[in-house]
């Protein structure tokens, strides 16, 4: 397994004091994110820890997770670090969680597997976001068209929910000025597997995420490198 080389910004030379201040701020965010990620290790579901400064969202994104966030929202302080981890779940639950937490100016932090709805929605909450060294943020399945949904042989209530999801996804990405190409246009080799009916998860480099319009990314990894899928588990084992 090849591990990515961390890239640290704090002591790089810079022509202006503003640039140096930004480097220091990024270093402080990384330090805080690493500490808060550790505080959520071993927890499942929704937990509010560190006196409301850290929200742990770990596991399946579903109505139970949304309702847990709703019940605990009074304990959350402003500008919390939100540890996002899991293999995805329901689109509507993910969007509702983001809309609720956006009121607190959250900083989502990925330090291990964050896939599907976790990557496509939870990781996009707030104005800034942190990718730690072992983060594995991966996309899964693009957006169905409404016409495709209507032709599927599924129950009408399921069709209605899927059509409503399409509208919500468009609104969500429009609000954040992020291109839907991030989830709709995977790399060519991934698209070939999808066309063949395979279930595929795929990552993007940090700079590619930025090209889609994802703002405020802070990371200790090379912004042009792409981590392999399933990177997180081996990386965490290696780095302790």
PDB file of N, CA and C in Angstrom, residues 144-152:
ATOM      1  N   UNK A 144     -29.966  10.058 -10.968  1.00  0.00           N
ATOM      2  CA  UNK A 144     -30.891   9.559 -11.988  1.00  0.00           C
ATOM      3  C   UNK A 144     -31.703  10.722 -12.549  1.00  0.00           C
ATOM      4  N   UNK A 145     -32.083  10.598 -13.808  1.00  0.00           N
ATOM      5  CA  UNK A 145     -33.003  11.586 -14.378  1.00  0.00           C
ATOM      6  C   UNK A 145     -34.424  11.225 -13.964  1.00  0.00           C
ATOM      7  N   UNK A 146     -35.299  12.226 -13.971  1.00  0.00           N
ATOM      8  CA  UNK A 146     -36.695  11.972 -13.608  1.00  0.00           C
ATOM      9  C   UNK A 146     -37.330  10.990 -14.586  1.00  0.00           C
ATOM     10  N   UNK A 147     -37.006  11.113 -15.870  1.00  0.00           N
ATOM     11  CA  UNK A 147     -37.560  10.181 -16.855  1.00  0.00           C
ATOM     12  C   UNK A 147     -37.133   8.746 -16.580  1.00  0.00           C
ATOM     13  N   UNK A 148     -35.863   8.559 -16.185  1.00  0.00           N
ATOM     14  CA  UNK A 148     -35.390   7.216 -15.832  1.00  0.00           C
ATOM     15  C   UNK A 148     -36.171   6.653 -14.655  1.00  0.00           C
ATOM     16  N   UNK A 149     -36.422   7.496 -13.660  1.00  0.00           N
ATOM     17  CA  UNK A 149     -37.161   7.045 -12.475  1.00  0.00           C
ATOM     18  C   UNK A 149     -38.580   6.626 -12.850  1.00  0.00           C
ATOM     19  N   UNK A 150     -39.213   7.423 -13.696  1.00  0.00           N
ATOM     20  CA  UNK A 150     -40.609   7.150 -14.058  1.00  0.00           C
ATOM     21  C   UNK A 150     -40.769   5.855 -14.844  1.00  0.00           C
ATOM     22  N   UNK A 151     -39.730   5.428 -15.541  1.00  0.00           N
ATOM     23  CA  UNK A 151     -39.824   4.187 -16.327  1.00  0.00           C
ATOM     24  C   UNK A 151     -39.464   2.950 -15.513  1.00  0.00           C
ATOM     25  N   UNK A 152     -38.966   3.106 -14.310  1.00  0.00           N
ATOM     26  CA  UNK A 152     -38.576   1.951 -13.494  1.00  0.00           C
ATOM     27  C   UNK A 152     -39.799   1.247 -12.927  1.00  0.00           C
TER      28      UNK A 152
END
